[in-house]
Amino acid sequence: MKENRFEKFTKSKMFTLLILLVLEVVVFTIWSGIKQGSNTYFTFKALTTVINTMTVPGFLAVGASFLMISGNIDLSASSIGAFAGMFAAASIQYYHFTWWAAILVALVISGAFGFFNAILVNEFRFQPFIATMAMSSVVKGLMSFVSMDPKAAAPVATTITLNPNMLDWFGASPTDALNFLGKKVFFQGQVIEIPFNIILLILAFVIYGVILKKTKFGMKVYLVGGNPMAARLVGVNPKKISYILFTNSAIMGGIAGVIFTSKTLQGSSQALMADMFTGLTAAMLGGISFGGGAGGMGGAFIGLLITRAFNQGMLAINAKSFVTTAFSGLLLIVALTIDFASARSTTARALKGV
Amino acid sequence: MEQYLEFSGIGKAFPGVRALDDISFRASSGSVLALIGENGAGKSTLLKIMSGDLQPDQGKMILNGEEVTFSSPLDAMKKGISVIYQERQLIPSLSVAENIFPGALPRNKFGLLDKKKLREDTKKIIDRFGLSINPDVPVGTLSVAHQQMVEIMKAYRRHSDVIAFDEPTAPLTDTEIDILFRFIKTLKDDGKIVLYVSHRLAEIFQITDEIVVMKDGKFVQTVRTAETNEQEIVKAMVGRDIGDTYASLSRNDKFGDVLLDVKNLSSPYVDNVSFQLHRGEIIGFAGLVGAGRSEVMRAIFGADPVLAGEFSFDGQPADFKSPKDAIDAGIALCPEDRKEQGLLLFRSIKDNVSAPVVDKLSSSIFRNPKLEEEIAQSAIDKFSIKTPNSEKICLELSGGNQQKVILGRWTSPLVDTKLLILDEPTKGIDVGTKQEIYQMVCDLAKQGYGVIFISSELTEVIGVSDTIIVMHNGHVTGRTTRDENPTEESILAMAMLD
């Protein structure tokens, strides 16, 4: 029995996710119309907000997706990102680094934190959950230390606010630099500039998607996630994969943090607070299983759109912030339920096949 | 009054499959009834219906004259049915007594746990079965066999009328099997209805009174065990005559030069093991579970450290630091636990076959889907794997086909395997497919592979191997060759030697 490509697509998880996204948009459009008297949701302005708020959790989702497919998890990526953002701000403000040097050093340090996570998990056999949670706390402490002005008589932890000219290279504000790096497109008759960071994010999803599906390394990530013991017995080195992916996840966190700093012109201890949650939810909604071995970057990207569109929807219907928080949690529960249900249906299919 | 459990017209369908179709038979108290059939015959489904895990679509179960239906396993248990699965349902950190009396722990007058009474009650049950287990030790510290005994005592304590066993001897050694059979006899003498599901025919003839044969979800026949023989049963199971499994094998009789030369090898689990394997030779490793056979292989394969001794492979002194080194040299290990260690269950046949050669399939960083498909297809053809295409997820294959995927993986053109180590390759595989696998192993030997064949089924080791090495307690305790016509008794004697 041969299925054509379209039929196959309609049965895929990707298709279900797209339907979910469309449904979400329709519901919020109608809902906001009823509540506000006119549609405040499906608008150009809302779209730009969605895009603008995508990058930070998006990069966390990229790192988390790879780790989760390999059967691991990293809860420290957002803290490492906040540290990287703060470090970049501090090195520019206090030590007068140029922007690219600041970013480079911040990312190298992020990678080192990730490498240390991998040591804890692989050499000391910590549960990844515990190791990265502890790491998260360590990094947050270090971040406050970095934020202190060394020239002050009695240094205290603070938020570093940058001069707008210092770090707008990555930023969302339309500047000359952005005209050069960004892209002009036409939308509803207006010319808009797509910020450089969103281009970076899409590029990251595409590159990592290709790595996962088309390269030998990507296949090994799936093998290790599917069954580490069996992967070892066919000659794959799960440890090596784990080191690479923990380091990668931390660097992705670092990029997210640096982007946060460039967009807000702030090194803040509150940075990326809710974004780890969003990143993980996006990955799981997109079909990346906690158990490892399944899912892909395309799904994770749509998962990310769903979470962002959801947040925007809560704004459009004027929901109280605590309601939004509660519903974000519900969204995660939905994601986990999908994960659980699909795992069960796979097992059921297998039983049927016997 | 005689007690009985009767199945009457039981039917169960899953989407696309009729798992059970009009199954009717009766099991009586004071006798052991074997349920037998190839994989996919519907035994497991029937057990699940008995245990309340599944509900039948048609038909009914009658227990002592009354129709019974079970809404859940707990419900079935309350109504007197216990199914003892291969996977233990015990809590390892709790004591034997606490495991036997879950939910029914005796209380003293303060409402607290009455430890003294608990211990006494447990002791009574243990004595009834003539065992010497301390009721206070945590279940996790007991041997697999004793854990199984605890499971049975749990069922006994619940006063179950019906006790069903699903492949109970799979993890047990021969001495432990004897203890289990004593147990089953005790249950029988107590007037319980005992159902016994197993692939091992010899056991069925040893322990059961009646045999129910199933095939493709249908009931074939009930026979009295005393009035039939193995040939007849196998014929009923597979629907054709299998003949003498081993005599009909087409073997390799030309050996090449020495492929593997092991001298005084010691690892944390084995001591002073020496043997030689030639190209084209099949060496069988016999011994009881835990004798150290798999451990010898793990040391050779670089998965366990070598403490002393040495070995050479393919003329070169070998010292593999990791499985990858061993694979690169040309050794393939097909581990005992197919699902846990062998296969990537949730990946396709294609991914499973190309897994060890993923680096060799292309010279760039990218995969080579065309070659992957080619080698998968050649494995499917070579080992006649039953699948519509190479994209099928291995979880959905039967045990026999899963084993063939592993054989295909290690004999694909790019992997360059010289030595195949097969650890319990026919475990959980039905009779017909077993025969197919024996012939495949012989064919591989003919192609010049050296084969190490580890199995706990003595007939199988004797039937397939050219040379047999017997191990006990981490030592080699005997060797013999096909020419010496070894028997199960002679091998067993070497395996129990101290």
mmCIF file of N, CA and C in Angstrom, chain B residues 102-155:
data_model
loop_
_atom_site.group_PDB
_atom_site.id
_atom_site.type_symbol
_atom_site.label_atom_id
_atom_site.label_comp_id
_atom_site.label_asym_id
_atom_site.label_seq_id
_atom_site.Cartn_x
_atom_site.Cartn_y
_atom_site.Cartn_z
ATOM 1 N N PRO B 102 1.237 -7.758 51.012
ATOM 2 C CA PRO B 102 0.935 -6.351 50.768
ATOM 3 C C PRO B 102 -0.562 -6.128 50.938
ATOM 4 N N GLY B 103 -0.913 -5.045 51.593
ATOM 5 C CA GLY B 103 -2.332 -4.734 51.755
ATOM 6 C C GLY B 103 -3.032 -5.613 52.752
ATOM 7 N N ALA B 104 -2.322 -6.586 53.339
ATOM 8 C CA ALA B 104 -2.967 -7.460 54.317
ATOM 9 C C ALA B 104 -2.046 -7.648 55.513
ATOM 10 N N LEU B 105 -1.254 -6.615 55.794
ATOM 11 C CA LEU B 105 -0.293 -6.733 56.891
ATOM 12 C C LEU B 105 -1.036 -6.844 58.221
ATOM 13 N N PRO B 106 -0.624 -7.804 59.072
ATOM 14 C CA PRO B 106 -1.302 -7.949 60.363
ATOM 15 C C PRO B 106 -1.009 -6.749 61.277
ATOM 16 N N ARG B 107 -2.004 -6.358 62.064
ATOM 17 C CA ARG B 107 -1.802 -5.221 62.964
ATOM 18 C C ARG B 107 -1.945 -5.694 64.406
ATOM 19 N N ASN B 108 -1.237 -5.021 65.306
ATOM 20 C CA ASN B 108 -1.398 -5.343 66.718
ATOM 21 C C ASN B 108 -2.492 -4.457 67.306
ATOM 22 N N LYS B 109 -2.677 -4.516 68.630
ATOM 23 C CA LYS B 109 -3.827 -3.810 69.207
ATOM 24 C C LYS B 109 -3.693 -2.295 69.143
ATOM 25 N N PHE B 110 -2.482 -1.799 68.876
ATOM 26 C CA PHE B 110 -2.336 -0.342 68.715
ATOM 27 C C PHE B 110 -2.536 0.097 67.263
ATOM 28 N N GLY B 111 -2.884 -0.841 66.417
ATOM 29 C CA GLY B 111 -3.065 -0.496 65.007
ATOM 30 C C GLY B 111 -1.757 -0.405 64.256
ATOM 31 N N LEU B 112 -0.680 -0.776 64.914
ATOM 32 C CA LEU B 112 0.621 -0.740 64.236
ATOM 33 C C LEU B 112 0.937 -2.113 63.659
ATOM 34 N N LEU B 113 1.961 -2.141 62.826
ATOM 35 C CA LEU B 113 2.351 -3.397 62.183
ATOM 36 C C LEU B 113 2.780 -4.429 63.227
ATOM 37 N N ASP B 114 2.164 -5.601 63.167
ATOM 38 C CA ASP B 114 2.523 -6.683 64.082
ATOM 39 C C ASP B 114 3.624 -7.523 63.433
ATOM 40 N N LYS B 115 4.862 -7.119 63.727
ATOM 41 C CA LYS B 115 5.985 -7.745 63.022
ATOM 42 C C LYS B 115 6.119 -9.220 63.351
ATOM 43 N N LYS B 116 5.811 -9.569 64.612
ATOM 44 C CA LYS B 116 5.985 -10.941 65.033
ATOM 45 C C LYS B 116 5.027 -11.856 64.277
ATOM 46 N N LYS B 117 3.755 -11.429 64.215
ATOM 47 C CA LYS B 117 2.764 -12.236 63.529
ATOM 48 C C LYS B 117 3.080 -12.314 62.028
ATOM 49 N N LEU B 118 3.523 -11.173 61.480
ATOM 50 C CA LEU B 118 3.865 -11.135 60.060
ATOM 51 C C LEU B 118 4.936 -12.173 59.748
ATOM 52 N N ARG B 119 5.965 -12.209 60.647
ATOM 53 C CA ARG B 119 7.070 -13.133 60.424
ATOM 54 C C ARG B 119 6.586 -14.577 60.546
ATOM 55 N N GLU B 120 5.739 -14.827 61.544
ATOM 56 C CA GLU B 120 5.238 -16.199 61.752
ATOM 57 C C GLU B 120 4.398 -16.668 60.577
ATOM 58 N N ASP B 121 3.490 -15.779 60.128
ATOM 59 C CA ASP B 121 2.617 -16.149 59.007
ATOM 60 C C ASP B 121 3.439 -16.442 57.763
ATOM 61 N N THR B 122 4.450 -15.589 57.540
ATOM 62 C CA THR B 122 5.290 -15.791 56.370
ATOM 63 C C THR B 122 6.048 -17.100 56.473
ATOM 64 N N LYS B 123 6.566 -17.359 57.665
ATOM 65 C CA LYS B 123 7.327 -18.588 57.887
ATOM 66 C C LYS B 123 6.478 -19.812 57.556
ATOM 67 N N LYS B 124 5.195 -19.751 57.946
ATOM 68 C CA LYS B 124 4.298 -20.871 57.672
ATOM 69 C C LYS B 124 4.226 -21.163 56.177
ATOM 70 N N ILE B 125 4.096 -20.075 55.408
ATOM 71 C CA ILE B 125 3.980 -20.262 53.957
ATOM 72 C C ILE B 125 5.303 -20.792 53.393
ATOM 73 N N ILE B 126 6.407 -20.209 53.854
ATOM 74 C CA ILE B 126 7.713 -20.650 53.358
ATOM 75 C C ILE B 126 7.918 -22.131 53.663
ATOM 76 N N ASP B 127 7.515 -22.540 54.876
ATOM 77 C CA ASP B 127 7.662 -23.951 55.265
ATOM 78 C C ASP B 127 6.772 -24.860 54.422
ATOM 79 N N ARG B 128 5.578 -24.350 54.119
ATOM 80 C CA ARG B 128 4.660 -25.150 53.307
ATOM 81 C C ARG B 128 5.323 -25.551 51.983
ATOM 82 N N PHE B 129 6.149 -24.647 51.459
ATOM 83 C CA PHE B 129 6.817 -24.924 50.195
ATOM 84 C C PHE B 129 8.223 -25.506 50.385
ATOM 85 N N GLY B 130 8.579 -25.763 51.666
ATOM 86 C CA GLY B 130 9.861 -26.411 51.936
ATOM 87 C C GLY B 130 11.070 -25.594 51.528
ATOM 88 N N LEU B 131 10.987 -24.281 51.730
ATOM 89 C CA LEU B 131 12.120 -23.431 51.369
ATOM 90 C C LEU B 131 12.852 -22.962 52.612
ATOM 91 N N SER B 132 14.036 -22.430 52.423
ATOM 92 C CA SER B 132 14.733 -21.827 53.553
ATOM 93 C C SER B 132 15.084 -20.386 53.205
ATOM 94 N N ILE B 133 14.054 -19.562 53.219
ATOM 95 C CA ILE B 133 14.285 -18.132 52.970
ATOM 96 C C ILE B 133 14.007 -17.402 54.272
ATOM 97 N N ASN B 134 14.858 -16.424 54.566
ATOM 98 C CA ASN B 134 14.628 -15.605 55.745
ATOM 99 C C ASN B 134 13.568 -14.567 55.415
ATOM 100 N N PRO B 135 12.426 -14.555 56.193
ATOM 101 C CA PRO B 135 11.335 -13.635 55.860
ATOM 102 C C PRO B 135 11.717 -12.160 55.981
ATOM 103 N N ASP B 136 12.815 -11.874 56.676
ATOM 104 C CA ASP B 136 13.143 -10.480 56.964
ATOM 105 C C ASP B 136 14.050 -9.811 55.939
ATOM 106 N N VAL B 137 14.671 -10.603 55.055
ATOM 107 C CA VAL B 137 15.633 -9.969 54.139
ATOM 108 C C VAL B 137 14.889 -9.243 53.011
ATOM 109 N N PRO B 138 15.469 -8.166 52.528
ATOM 110 C CA PRO B 138 14.847 -7.473 51.400
ATOM 111 C C PRO B 138 14.806 -8.371 50.166
ATOM 112 N N VAL B 139 13.699 -8.321 49.450
ATOM 113 C CA VAL B 139 13.513 -9.185 48.292
ATOM 114 C C VAL B 139 14.601 -8.957 47.241
ATOM 115 N N GLY B 140 15.062 -7.719 47.148
ATOM 116 C CA GLY B 140 16.068 -7.385 46.145
ATOM 117 C C GLY B 140 17.371 -8.143 46.305
ATOM 118 N N THR B 141 17.647 -8.660 47.523
ATOM 119 C CA THR B 141 18.905 -9.370 47.743
ATOM 120 C C THR B 141 18.795 -10.850 47.375
ATOM 121 N N LEU B 142 17.582 -11.320 47.063
ATOM 122 C CA LEU B 142 17.404 -12.739 46.733
ATOM 123 C C LEU B 142 17.782 -13.010 45.285
ATOM 124 N N SER B 143 18.047 -14.261 44.979
ATOM 125 C CA SER B 143 18.304 -14.647 43.599
ATOM 126 C C SER B 143 17.008 -14.529 42.793
ATOM 127 N N VAL B 144 17.185 -14.481 41.476
ATOM 128 C CA VAL B 144 16.017 -14.356 40.603
ATOM 129 C C VAL B 144 15.008 -15.464 40.894
ATOM 130 N N ALA B 145 15.527 -16.674 41.093
ATOM 131 C CA ALA B 145 14.652 -17.809 41.335
ATOM 132 C C ALA B 145 13.851 -17.616 42.620
ATOM 133 N N HIS B 146 14.547 -17.214 43.667
ATOM 134 C CA HIS B 146 13.851 -17.044 44.938
ATOM 135 C C HIS B 146 12.847 -15.903 44.883
ATOM 136 N N GLN B 147 13.166 -14.890 44.084
ATOM 137 C CA GLN B 147 12.199 -13.812 43.911
ATOM 138 C C GLN B 147 10.932 -14.350 43.270
ATOM 139 N N GLN B 148 11.148 -15.259 42.341
ATOM 140 C CA GLN B 148 9.981 -15.846 41.699
ATOM 141 C C GLN B 148 9.155 -16.653 42.701
ATOM 142 N N MET B 149 9.880 -17.360 43.597
ATOM 143 C CA MET B 149 9.182 -18.123 44.637
ATOM 144 C C MET B 149 8.346 -17.195 45.509
ATOM 145 N N VAL B 150 8.912 -16.023 45.807
ATOM 146 C CA VAL B 150 8.175 -15.058 46.621
ATOM 147 C C VAL B 150 6.902 -14.652 45.894
ATOM 148 N N GLU B 151 7.040 -14.450 44.607
ATOM 149 C CA GLU B 151 5.875 -14.080 43.801
ATOM 150 C C GLU B 151 4.790 -15.163 43.881
ATOM 151 N N ILE B 152 5.245 -16.413 43.812
ATOM 152 C CA ILE B 152 4.282 -17.513 43.873
ATOM 153 C C ILE B 152 3.639 -17.584 45.257
ATOM 154 N N MET B 153 4.466 -17.385 46.288
ATOM 155 C CA MET B 153 3.922 -17.440 47.651
ATOM 156 C C MET B 153 2.910 -16.323 47.865
ATOM 157 N N LYS B 154 3.148 -15.192 47.202
ATOM 158 C CA LYS B 154 2.219 -14.072 47.264
ATOM 159 C C LYS B 154 0.851 -14.505 46.708
ATOM 160 N N ALA B 155 0.897 -15.185 45.581
ATOM 161 C CA ALA B 155 -0.341 -15.660 44.966
ATOM 162 C C ALA B 155 -1.013 -16.687 45.870
#
